[in-house]
């Protein structure tokens, strides 16, 4: 998710080097292993916004070498295609990020849906000084999750499976952001609003999980692993209100290491399922 509202540029994907596979055998000559390929799709939670260091040629997409797809590509020994882009909606992923998918694609991850419900705008509204509140914006976001988002996700997930029929696909969810404390001087988000925002994050997670399961994809639930690492926790995996503002309420470098662990586990354990 991104706090900036601007068109999503369709930039060329970048890649990291392929790690050499090793064949072990007594008296055998080295074999040429089939290439392992990984495509990372999605919005700012996939691109690495919040880590404060980005590939220069990624522009406003803010792709980072600290992002979980880059970390997991190294762990999996995979060549990474990385079209994820800050600000991307489900439609943006569907129409601008699927070009590398094919029958030889080994792994796919996708993080999308937050921008479709205007999540960043909701948080900005919640952070405004008293007596402003954000209850109506939260209600609108929840209505979008219930009534609009499932159909959009179905369209995206169906297309991913059609284009990459043999890939292991992990749909990566969003964490809860708050722990009930108010520690950001310049952002007033009350404990009550934090509780409701976390409830909305739960609704978003369960909705995405249900649509992922309907398509035979593994859902990576970030809520448990990020518990104890929310904004204002002693060890934060998420930025609070930050300068520049676009870094706010996104995983920091430690958060992406946390994401990398659970995503790697899902990719190694999930199975491809054809429809």
PDB file of N, CA and C in Angstrom, residues 37 100 110 117-118 156 160 240 246 274:
ATOM      1  N   UNK A  37      12.463 -20.114 -11.565  1.00  0.00           N
ATOM      2  CA  UNK A  37      12.056 -18.739 -11.812  1.00  0.00           C
ATOM      3  C   UNK A  37      10.962 -18.333 -10.837  1.00  0.00           C
ATOM      4  N   UNK A 100       5.570 -11.802 -17.493  1.00  0.00           N
ATOM      5  CA  UNK A 100       6.613 -12.827 -17.439  1.00  0.00           C
ATOM      6  C   UNK A 100       6.077 -14.215 -17.109  1.00  0.00           C
ATOM      7  N   UNK A 110       1.971 -12.881  -4.645  1.00  0.00           N
ATOM      8  CA  UNK A 110       1.163 -11.704  -4.967  1.00  0.00           C
ATOM      9  C   UNK A 110       0.609 -11.117  -3.679  1.00  0.00           C
ATOM     10  N   UNK A 117      -9.192  -0.807  -1.515  1.00  0.00           N
ATOM     11  CA  UNK A 117     -10.122  -0.366  -0.474  1.00  0.00           C
ATOM     12  C   UNK A 117      -9.737   1.006   0.088  1.00  0.00           C
ATOM     13  N   UNK A 118      -8.725   1.641  -0.507  1.00  0.00           N
ATOM     14  CA  UNK A 118      -8.299   2.958  -0.057  1.00  0.00           C
ATOM     15  C   UNK A 118      -7.697   2.947   1.334  1.00  0.00           C
ATOM     16  N   UNK A 156      -8.049 -11.814 -10.877  1.00  0.00           N
ATOM     17  CA  UNK A 156      -6.592 -11.830 -10.875  1.00  0.00           C
ATOM     18  C   UNK A 156      -6.058 -13.236 -10.662  1.00  0.00           C
ATOM     19  N   UNK A 160      -3.656 -15.552 -13.144  1.00  0.00           N
ATOM     20  CA  UNK A 160      -2.345 -16.066 -12.742  1.00  0.00           C
ATOM     21  C   UNK A 160      -2.269 -17.566 -12.994  1.00  0.00           C
ATOM     22  N   UNK A 240       5.851   3.682  11.878  1.00  0.00           N
ATOM     23  CA  UNK A 240       4.758   4.573  12.217  1.00  0.00           C
ATOM     24  C   UNK A 240       4.753   5.745  11.248  1.00  0.00           C
ATOM     25  N   UNK A 246       5.414   8.730   2.690  1.00  0.00           N
ATOM     26  CA  UNK A 246       5.164   7.491   1.977  1.00  0.00           C
ATOM     27  C   UNK A 246       5.762   6.259   2.631  1.00  0.00           C
ATOM     28  N   UNK A 274      -3.848 -27.322 -10.653  1.00  0.00           N
ATOM     29  CA  UNK A 274      -4.380 -26.838 -11.917  1.00  0.00           C
ATOM     30  C   UNK A 274      -5.901 -26.791 -11.851  1.00  0.00           C
TER      31      UNK A 274
END
